[in-house]
Coordinates of C-alpha atoms in Angstrom, one line a residue:
Chain A
X1 CA -32.1 -49.6 17.1
X2 CA -28.9 -49.1 15.1
X3 CA -26.6 -46.2 15.6
X4 CA -27.2 -43.1 13.4
X5 CA -24.0 -41.9 11.8
X6 CA -25.5 -39.3 9.5
X7 CA -28.6 -37.2 9.7
X8 CA -30.1 -34.6 7.3
X9 CA -32.8 -32.4 8.7
X10 CA -34.8 -30.1 6.5
X11 CA -31.9 -29.7 4.1
X12 CA -32.5 -27.6 1.0
X13 CA -30.2 -26.1 -1.6
X14 CA -30.1 -23.8 -4.6
X15 CA -27.1 -22.8 -6.7
X16 CA -26.8 -19.0 -6.8
X17 CA -30.1 -17.5 -7.8
X18 CA -31.2 -20.7 -9.6
X19 CA -34.2 -22.8 -8.7
X20 CA -34.3 -24.9 -5.5
X21 CA -32.9 -28.3 -6.3
X22 CA -34.5 -29.8 -3.2
X23 CA -36.0 -28.6 0.0
X24 CA -36.9 -30.1 3.4
X25 CA -34.9 -33.3 2.8
X26 CA -34.6 -35.3 5.9
X27 CA -33.3 -38.8 6.4
X28 CA -30.9 -40.7 8.6
X29 CA -28.0 -43.0 7.7
X30 CA -27.7 -45.9 10.1
X31 CA -24.4 -47.6 10.8
X32 CA -24.0 -50.6 8.5
X33 CA -27.0 -49.7 6.3
X34 CA -27.0 -50.0 2.5
X35 CA -29.1 -47.6 0.4
X36 CA -29.6 -46.4 -3.1
X37 CA -30.5 -42.8 -4.0
X38 CA -32.4 -42.8 -7.2
X39 CA -33.9 -40.1 -9.3
X40 CA -33.9 -38.6 -12.7
X41 CA -30.8 -36.7 -13.8
X42 CA -30.8 -33.2 -12.5
X43 CA -32.9 -34.3 -9.5
X44 CA -30.1 -33.4 -7.1
X45 CA -28.7 -36.8 -6.3
X46 CA -25.1 -35.7 -6.7
X47 CA -25.7 -32.4 -4.8
X48 CA -27.2 -34.4 -1.9
X49 CA -24.1 -36.7 -1.9
X50 CA -21.8 -33.6 -2.1
X51 CA -23.5 -32.2 1.0
X52 CA -22.9 -35.5 2.8
X53 CA -19.2 -35.6 1.9
X54 CA -18.9 -32.0 3.1
X55 CA -18.1 -30.7 -0.4
X56 CA -21.1 -28.4 -0.4
X57 CA -22.8 -26.4 2.3
X58 CA -26.6 -26.5 2.0
X59 CA -28.5 -23.2 2.1
X60 CA -31.1 -24.6 4.6
X61 CA -31.3 -27.3 7.2
X62 CA -28.7 -29.1 9.2
X63 CA -26.4 -32.0 8.6
X64 CA -25.0 -34.1 11.4
X65 CA -22.3 -36.6 10.7
X66 CA -20.9 -39.0 13.3
X67 CA -22.7 -37.0 16.0
X68 CA -21.2 -33.6 14.9
X69 CA -23.2 -30.7 13.5
X70 CA -21.2 -29.9 10.3
X71 CA -22.3 -26.2 10.5
X72 CA -20.9 -25.8 14.0
X73 CA -17.7 -27.8 13.6
X74 CA -14.3 -26.0 13.4
X75 CA -12.8 -26.0 9.8
X76 CA -9.7 -27.7 11.3
X77 CA -11.8 -30.7 12.4
X78 CA -13.5 -31.3 9.0
X79 CA -10.6 -33.5 7.7
X80 CA -11.2 -35.8 10.6
X81 CA -14.8 -36.3 9.6
X82 CA -13.9 -36.7 6.0
X83 CA -11.4 -39.4 6.9
X84 CA -14.3 -41.5 8.0
X85 CA -16.0 -41.1 4.6
X86 CA -15.0 -42.8 1.4
X87 CA -16.2 -41.1 -1.8
X88 CA -16.5 -42.3 -5.3
X89 CA -16.9 -39.1 -7.4
X90 CA -18.9 -39.0 -10.5
X91 CA -16.0 -37.4 -12.4
X92 CA -13.6 -39.8 -10.7
X93 CA -11.3 -36.9 -9.5
X94 CA -8.2 -39.0 -10.0
X95 CA -5.0 -36.9 -9.9
X96 CA -3.6 -37.0 -13.4
X97 CA 0.1 -36.4 -12.4
X98 CA 0.0 -39.5 -10.1
X99 CA 0.1 -43.1 -11.1
X100 CA -2.9 -45.3 -10.4
X101 CA -1.2 -46.9 -7.4
X102 CA -0.3 -43.5 -6.0
X103 CA -3.9 -42.3 -6.5
X104 CA -5.3 -45.3 -4.7
X105 CA -2.8 -45.3 -1.9
X106 CA -3.3 -41.5 -1.3
X107 CA -6.0 -41.8 1.3
X108 CA -3.7 -44.0 3.4
X109 CA -0.8 -41.7 3.0
X110 CA -2.8 -38.6 4.1
X111 CA -3.7 -40.6 7.2
X112 CA 0.1 -41.1 7.9
X113 CA 0.5 -44.7 6.8
X114 CA 3.9 -45.3 5.4
X115 CA 4.4 -45.6 1.6
X116 CA 5.4 -49.2 1.5
X117 CA 2.4 -50.4 3.5
X118 CA 0.0 -48.2 1.6
X119 CA 1.4 -49.5 -1.7
X120 CA 0.9 -53.1 -0.6
X121 CA -2.8 -52.5 0.2
X122 CA -3.4 -50.4 -2.9
X123 CA -1.7 -53.1 -5.1
X124 CA -3.9 -55.9 -3.6
X125 CA -7.1 -53.8 -4.1
X126 CA -6.2 -52.8 -7.6
X127 CA -5.5 -56.5 -8.4
X128 CA -9.0 -57.3 -7.1
X129 CA -10.7 -54.7 -9.2
X130 CA -8.9 -55.9 -12.3
X131 CA -6.3 -53.1 -12.6
X132 CA -3.3 -55.2 -11.6
X133 CA -1.5 -54.4 -14.8
X134 CA -2.2 -50.7 -14.6
X135 CA -0.4 -49.9 -11.3
X136 CA 2.1 -47.6 -12.9
X137 CA -0.2 -46.1 -15.5
X138 CA -1.4 -42.5 -15.4
X139 CA -5.1 -41.8 -15.3
X140 CA -5.3 -40.0 -18.7
X141 CA -4.2 -43.3 -20.3
X142 CA -7.1 -45.2 -18.7
X143 CA -10.5 -45.9 -20.1
X144 CA -13.6 -44.6 -18.4
X145 CA -14.3 -47.9 -16.8
X146 CA -10.7 -48.3 -15.5
X147 CA -10.8 -44.8 -14.0
X148 CA -14.1 -45.7 -12.3
X149 CA -12.6 -48.8 -10.8
X150 CA -9.5 -46.9 -9.6
X151 CA -11.8 -44.3 -8.1
X152 CA -13.7 -47.0 -6.3
X153 CA -10.5 -48.6 -5.0
X154 CA -9.4 -45.2 -3.7
X155 CA -12.7 -44.7 -1.9
X156 CA -12.7 -48.1 -0.2
X157 CA -9.1 -48.6 0.7
X158 CA -9.4 -47.0 4.1
X159 CA -12.5 -49.2 5.0
X160 CA -14.5 -46.0 5.7
X161 CA -17.5 -45.9 8.1
X162 CA -19.6 -44.3 5.4
X163 CA -19.1 -44.9 1.7
X164 CA -20.8 -42.5 -0.7
X165 CA -20.7 -43.4 -4.4
X166 CA -22.0 -41.2 -7.1
X167 CA -23.0 -43.3 -10.1
X168 CA -20.2 -45.9 -9.5
X169 CA -21.4 -48.2 -12.2
X170 CA -22.0 -45.5 -14.8
X171 CA -18.9 -46.3 -16.9
X172 CA -18.6 -50.1 -16.5
X173 CA -20.3 -53.1 -18.1
X174 CA -22.9 -55.1 -16.2
X175 CA -20.4 -57.8 -15.2
X176 CA -18.0 -55.3 -13.7
X177 CA -21.0 -53.3 -12.2
X178 CA -22.1 -56.5 -10.4
X179 CA -18.5 -57.2 -9.2
X180 CA -18.2 -53.6 -7.8
X181 CA -21.6 -53.8 -6.1
X182 CA -20.4 -57.1 -4.5
X183 CA -17.3 -55.2 -3.3
X184 CA -19.6 -52.6 -1.7
X185 CA -21.7 -55.4 -0.2
X186 CA -18.6 -57.0 1.3
X187 CA -17.5 -53.6 2.8
X188 CA -21.1 -53.2 4.1
X189 CA -20.9 -56.5 5.9
X190 CA -17.8 -55.2 7.8
X191 CA -20.0 -52.3 9.1
X192 CA -19.6 -49.6 6.5
X193 CA -22.7 -47.7 5.7
X194 CA -23.1 -47.5 1.9
X195 CA -25.1 -44.8 0.0
X196 CA -25.1 -45.1 -3.8
X197 CA -26.7 -42.9 -6.3
X198 CA -27.8 -44.7 -9.5
X199 CA -30.4 -44.9 -12.1
X200 CA -29.3 -48.3 -13.3
X201 CA -32.5 -50.4 -13.0
X202 CA -30.8 -53.7 -13.5
X203 CA -28.5 -53.0 -10.5
X204 CA -31.5 -51.9 -8.4
X205 CA -33.2 -55.2 -9.2
X206 CA -30.1 -57.3 -8.6
X207 CA -29.3 -55.7 -5.3
X208 CA -32.6 -55.2 -3.5
X209 CA -31.7 -52.6 -0.9
X210 CA -33.8 -49.7 0.4
X211 CA -34.1 -46.8 -2.0
X212 CA -34.5 -43.1 -1.4
X213 CA -36.0 -41.4 -4.5
X214 CA -35.5 -37.8 -5.2
X215 CA -38.5 -36.3 -7.0
X216 CA -39.5 -32.7 -7.4
X217 CA -37.2 -31.6 -4.7
X218 CA -38.2 -34.0 -2.0
X219 CA -37.1 -37.4 -0.9
X220 CA -39.3 -40.5 -0.8
X221 CA -38.7 -43.9 0.7
X222 CA -39.4 -46.6 -2.0
X223 CA -40.2 -50.2 -1.4
X224 CA -37.4 -52.7 -1.8
X225 CA -37.1 -54.0 -5.4
X226 CA -37.8 -57.7 -6.0
X227 CA -34.4 -59.4 -6.5
X228 CA -33.6 -60.3 -10.1
X229 CA -32.0 -63.6 -10.8
Chain B
X1 CA 7.0 -42.1 -5.3
X2 CA 8.1 -39.2 -3.3
X3 CA 6.1 -37.9 -0.4
X4 CA 6.1 -34.3 -1.7
X5 CA 4.6 -35.2 -5.1
X6 CA 0.9 -35.3 -4.3
X7 CA 0.9 -31.8 -5.7
X8 CA 2.9 -31.1 -8.9
X9 CA 4.5 -27.9 -7.5
X10 CA 7.8 -28.1 -9.3
X11 CA 6.7 -27.0 -12.7
X12 CA 4.0 -24.4 -11.9
X13 CA 4.2 -20.8 -13.0
X14 CA 5.0 -19.6 -9.5
X15 CA 8.0 -21.9 -9.4
X16 CA 9.4 -20.2 -12.5
X17 CA 9.8 -16.6 -11.2
X18 CA 10.2 -17.1 -7.4
X19 CA 13.8 -18.6 -7.5
X20 CA 15.0 -15.6 -9.6
X21 CA 13.5 -13.1 -7.1
X22 CA 15.0 -15.1 -4.2
X23 CA 18.5 -15.1 -5.8
X24 CA 18.3 -11.3 -6.2
X25 CA 16.9 -10.8 -2.7
X26 CA 19.4 -13.1 -1.0
X27 CA 22.3 -11.5 -3.0
X28 CA 21.3 -8.0 -1.8
X29 CA 20.5 -9.2 1.7
X30 CA 23.7 -11.1 2.2
X31 CA 25.8 -8.1 1.0
X32 CA 23.8 -5.9 3.3
X33 CA 24.3 -8.1 6.3
X34 CA 28.0 -8.4 5.5
X35 CA 28.2 -4.6 5.4
X36 CA 26.3 -4.5 8.7
X37 CA 28.8 -6.9 10.2
X38 CA 31.6 -4.8 8.8
X39 CA 30.1 -1.7 10.4
X40 CA 29.7 -3.4 13.8
X41 CA 33.3 -4.5 13.7
X42 CA 34.6 -1.1 12.6
X43 CA 32.6 0.6 15.4
X44 CA 34.0 -1.7 18.0
X45 CA 37.6 -1.2 16.8
X46 CA 37.2 2.6 16.5
X47 CA 35.7 2.8 20.0
X48 CA 38.4 0.7 21.5
X49 CA 41.1 2.8 19.7
X50 CA 39.6 6.2 20.5
X51 CA 38.8 5.6 24.2
X52 CA 42.3 4.2 25.0
X53 CA 44.5 6.7 23.1
X54 CA 45.6 10.3 23.5
X55 CA 48.0 12.4 21.5
X56 CA 50.3 15.2 22.5
X57 CA 51.5 17.7 20.0
X58 CA 54.8 19.4 21.0
X59 CA 55.7 22.4 18.9
X60 CA 59.0 22.6 17.1
X61 CA 61.5 25.2 18.2
X62 CA 64.7 25.9 16.2
X63 CA 66.9 25.8 19.3
X64 CA 67.5 22.8 21.6
X65 CA 64.5 23.5 23.7
X66 CA 62.3 21.2 21.6
X67 CA 64.2 18.1 22.6
X68 CA 64.1 19.2 26.3
X69 CA 60.4 19.8 26.1
X70 CA 59.9 16.4 24.6
X71 CA 61.9 14.7 27.4
X72 CA 59.9 16.5 30.1
X73 CA 56.6 15.6 28.5
X74 CA 57.5 11.9 28.2
X75 CA 58.9 11.9 31.7
X76 CA 55.6 13.3 33.0
X77 CA 53.5 10.8 31.0
X78 CA 55.5 7.9 32.2
X79 CA 55.0 8.9 35.8
X80 CA 51.2 9.5 35.3
X81 CA 49.1 6.6 36.6
X82 CA 46.7 5.0 34.1
X83 CA 49.0 5.3 31.2
X84 CA 50.1 2.0 29.6
X85 CA 52.5 3.1 26.9
X86 CA 54.1 6.3 25.7
X87 CA 55.5 6.5 22.2
X88 CA 57.0 9.3 20.2
X89 CA 55.9 9.0 16.6
X90 CA 59.1 8.3 14.7
X91 CA 60.2 11.0 12.1
X92 CA 60.0 8.5 9.3
X93 CA 56.4 7.7 10.1
X94 CA 55.6 11.4 10.2
X95 CA 57.3 11.8 6.8
X96 CA 55.2 9.0 5.3
X97 CA 52.1 10.7 6.7
X98 CA 52.9 14.0 5.1
X99 CA 54.0 12.4 1.8
X100 CA 50.6 10.7 1.6
X101 CA 48.9 14.1 2.2
X102 CA 51.2 16.4 0.2
X103 CA 52.7 14.1 -2.4
X104 CA 56.0 12.1 -2.6
X105 CA 58.1 15.0 -3.9
X106 CA 57.5 17.2 -0.9
X107 CA 60.6 17.9 1.2
X108 CA 59.1 17.7 4.7
X109 CA 62.4 18.6 6.3
X110 CA 61.8 22.2 5.4
X111 CA 58.6 22.2 7.6
X112 CA 58.7 22.9 11.3
X113 CA 57.0 19.6 12.1
X114 CA 55.7 19.2 15.7
X115 CA 56.6 16.1 17.7
X116 CA 53.7 13.8 18.2
X117 CA 53.5 11.6 21.3
X118 CA 51.1 8.7 21.2
X119 CA 49.7 7.6 24.5
X120 CA 47.9 4.3 25.2
X121 CA 45.7 4.3 28.3
X122 CA 45.0 1.3 30.5
X123 CA 41.7 -0.3 29.3
X124 CA 38.9 0.2 31.7
X125 CA 40.8 2.6 34.1
X126 CA 39.3 6.0 34.7
X127 CA 41.8 8.6 33.5
X128 CA 41.8 12.3 34.5
X129 CA 42.5 14.1 31.2
X130 CA 42.0 17.6 32.7
X131 CA 44.7 17.1 35.3
X132 CA 47.1 15.9 32.7
X133 CA 46.3 18.9 30.5
X134 CA 47.0 21.3 33.4
X135 CA 50.4 19.6 34.1
X136 CA 51.3 19.8 30.3
X137 CA 50.3 23.5 30.1
X138 CA 52.6 24.0 33.1
X139 CA 55.5 22.6 31.1
X140 CA 54.6 24.7 28.1
X141 CA 51.3 26.4 27.2
X142 CA 52.0 25.6 23.5
X143 CA 51.7 21.8 24.1
X144 CA 48.4 20.5 22.6
X145 CA 46.6 17.5 24.1
X146 CA 44.4 15.8 21.6
X147 CA 41.7 13.8 23.3
X148 CA 40.0 11.6 20.6
X149 CA 37.2 10.9 22.9
X150 CA 35.7 14.3 22.3
X151 CA 34.7 13.4 18.8
X152 CA 34.4 9.6 19.4
X153 CA 30.7 10.0 20.3
X154 CA 30.0 11.7 17.0
X155 CA 31.8 9.0 15.1
X156 CA 30.0 6.4 17.1
X157 CA 26.6 8.0 16.4
X158 CA 27.4 8.0 12.7
X159 CA 28.5 4.4 12.7
X160 CA 25.5 3.4 14.8
X161 CA 23.2 5.1 12.3
X162 CA 24.9 3.4 9.3
X163 CA 24.7 0.0 11.1
X164 CA 21.1 0.5 12.0
X165 CA 20.2 1.5 8.4
X166 CA 22.1 -1.5 7.0
X167 CA 20.2 -3.8 9.5
X168 CA 16.9 -2.2 8.6
X169 CA 17.7 -2.8 4.9
X170 CA 18.6 -6.4 5.6
X171 CA 15.3 -6.8 7.5
X172 CA 13.3 -5.2 4.7
X173 CA 14.9 -7.5 2.1
X174 CA 14.1 -10.5 4.3
X175 CA 10.5 -9.2 4.7
X176 CA 10.0 -8.8 0.9
X177 CA 11.4 -12.3 0.4
X178 CA 8.8 -13.7 2.8
X179 CA 6.0 -11.6 1.3
X180 CA 7.0 -12.8 -2.2
X181 CA 7.0 -16.4 -0.9
X182 CA 3.6 -15.9 0.7
X183 CA 1.9 -14.6 -2.5
X184 CA 3.7 -17.1 -4.7
X185 CA 2.3 -19.9 -2.4
X186 CA -1.2 -18.4 -2.6
X187 CA -0.8 -18.3 -6.4
X188 CA 0.3 -21.9 -6.4
X189 CA -2.6 -22.8 -4.2
X190 CA -5.0 -21.3 -6.7
X191 CA -3.3 -23.0 -9.6
X192 CA -3.6 -26.4 -7.9
X193 CA -7.0 -25.6 -6.4
X194 CA -8.7 -28.7 -7.9
X195 CA -6.0 -31.1 -6.6
X196 CA -6.1 -29.4 -3.2
X197 CA -9.9 -29.8 -3.1
X198 CA -9.6 -33.5 -3.9
X199 CA -6.9 -34.0 -1.2
X200 CA -9.2 -32.2 1.3
X201 CA -12.2 -34.3 0.3
X202 CA -10.3 -37.6 0.8
X203 CA -9.3 -36.4 4.3
X204 CA -6.0 -34.5 4.0
X205 CA -5.5 -32.1 6.8
X206 CA -4.5 -28.5 6.0
X207 CA -1.2 -29.3 7.7
X208 CA -0.6 -32.3 5.4
X209 CA -1.2 -30.0 2.3
X210 CA 0.9 -27.2 3.9
X211 CA 3.8 -29.7 4.4
X212 CA 3.9 -30.3 0.6
X213 CA 4.2 -26.6 0.0
X214 CA 6.7 -26.2 2.8
X215 CA 9.0 -29.0 1.5
X216 CA 8.9 -27.6 -2.0
X217 CA 9.5 -24.0 -0.8
X218 CA 12.4 -25.1 1.4
X219 CA 14.1 -26.9 -1.4
X220 CA 13.5 -24.1 -3.8
X221 CA 14.6 -21.5 -1.3
X222 CA 17.8 -23.4 -0.4
X223 CA 18.7 -23.8 -4.0
X224 CA 18.0 -20.1 -4.9
X225 CA 19.5 -18.6 -1.8
X226 CA 22.6 -20.7 -2.1
X227 CA 23.1 -19.2 -5.6
X228 CA 22.4 -15.7 -4.2
X229 CA 24.8 -16.1 -1.3
X230 CA 27.5 -17.5 -3.6
X231 CA 27.2 -14.6 -5.9
X232 CA 27.4 -12.2 -2.9
X233 CA 30.5 -14.1 -1.7
X234 CA 32.1 -13.5 -5.2
X235 CA 31.2 -9.8 -5.0
X236 CA 32.7 -9.6 -1.5
X237 CA 35.9 -11.2 -2.7
X238 CA 35.9 -8.8 -5.6
X239 CA 35.6 -5.8 -3.3
X240 CA 38.2 -7.2 -1.0
X241 CA 40.8 -7.8 -3.8
X242 CA 40.0 -4.4 -5.3
X243 CA 40.7 -2.7 -2.0
X244 CA 43.8 -4.7 -1.6
X245 CA 45.0 -3.5 -5.0
X246 CA 44.5 0.1 -4.1
X247 CA 46.4 -0.4 -0.9
X248 CA 43.4 -0.4 1.4
X249 CA 42.3 -3.2 3.7
X250 CA 38.7 -4.3 4.0
X251 CA 39.0 -7.0 6.7
X252 CA 39.3 -5.2 10.0
X253 CA 40.2 -8.3 12.0
X254 CA 41.1 -11.9 10.9
X255 CA 38.0 -13.2 12.7
X256 CA 35.9 -10.9 10.5
X257 CA 36.7 -13.1 7.5
X258 CA 35.4 -16.2 9.2
X259 CA 32.4 -14.5 10.6
X260 CA 31.5 -13.3 7.1
X261 CA 32.1 -16.8 5.8
X262 CA 29.6 -18.0 8.4
X263 CA 27.1 -15.5 7.1
X264 CA 27.4 -16.8 3.6
X265 CA 26.9 -20.3 4.7
X266 CA 24.1 -19.7 7.1
X267 CA 22.1 -17.2 5.0
X268 CA 20.7 -19.8 2.6
X269 CA 19.5 -22.0 5.5
X270 CA 18.0 -19.1 7.5
X271 CA 16.3 -17.7 4.4
X272 CA 14.8 -21.0 3.3
X273 CA 13.7 -21.8 6.8
X274 CA 11.7 -18.5 7.0
X275 CA 10.4 -19.0 3.5
X276 CA 9.2 -22.4 4.6
X277 CA 7.3 -20.8 7.5
X278 CA 5.9 -18.2 5.1
X279 CA 4.6 -20.9 2.8
X280 CA 3.0 -22.8 5.7
X281 CA 1.3 -19.6 6.9
X282 CA -0.1 -18.9 3.4
X283 CA -1.6 -22.4 3.1
X284 CA -2.9 -22.7 6.6
X285 CA -4.5 -19.2 6.3
X286 CA -6.2 -20.1 3.1
X287 CA -7.4 -23.6 4.1
X288 CA -8.4 -22.9 7.7
X289 CA -10.4 -19.8 7.1

């Protein structure tokens, strides 16, 4: 049995006095696993991911990451947990005052890696995702797809133990989407657990991995899609 | 790429007003600490002067007995143990003193001026003033012994109070500088909330984020407090030359000038260091709670 690095138990959430987005959600994330979270828009996919990257505290249930109960952990230890997670935000969350290479190398710098080395890694990665000519560009001057790729590069640069991607293919064409999913697959092969929210059916068909579907506030395990050619 | 640029702190609103406040605070604080130093120096000099000096006042008689009285007194003083130096204040000095009090045109020769004998005591030796006074009264009951130590404690108390007040004021100015820095950092943290949130989510520790604020605050503090200290130095020089022009002297000892110079050089570094700690505290308090 593979090692569990994340565990949600009876997790539920509602924003302020609004309706419950989901309730009693329980599932495990095993080391080296690859999963999609699917569901209609507004079903709570992004909120679920937010809970996993410790950006949101659920109202009910418990969340364990890397063996630590995130409700019990000291606030000073949260960054250490976050350093094991790579996140591709739906709104990219690139820092507009930093160049693309600065944005991508940021996770390395916050871990204390020197600027030269982090620039080297970031440069190589950006070259790979097709942003080799945008190293010194600022995010506001990039297209949606370019921002998406920069955000992905930033999320994977540290080779995290868990990669959470919120609609990572939402702003790119099919060819780039496939290329990015291949990057996630490669990362997965090195032991990174990958959890991706998407509603892109072509991607789901092309990459037949287990799916968790969020529907009416609960989560269902779906059968693996038949691989498309 | 500079390490301290993860957050665009240089151009935010907080950065605009803080340096101006710091310049003013440091200007006032530096002048205040210079004044404190001046008071401490003065107190020490006064105490040294007052505890080691006595004065005798020998009344003037129109016959020759005045001169004889003066000789007997000086003889007695020179034989008394614990006395370092006996000096009769010269007539010219007495005249200068009276001219300064009564005006240049005053003919002091018409006054029956007493002779003043200035006595320096050995530093640290116990001296029996009462015994000396008895012996002087035996020579002439009209001889007055002026022991400055009697009112030295009152002057010392006054100087101590002034020094303490100046110190307190300096401390309060430093505190307000630090409080200003604390709240400016909190404001800055709010302005850059989104960026701080992203940094936290990608694994930046509160300490990493605090360092960015610290570096910026230190640079800003050093720049602003250097200007404040420089302006205070100009004011100090202004006061010094003003006093020189009216015939007074501000510098009580040569070393005082160098000590004051050290204050002007050190204040910017000390201020910016404490400002840096204040900024760190503000960030850590907000992010670790």
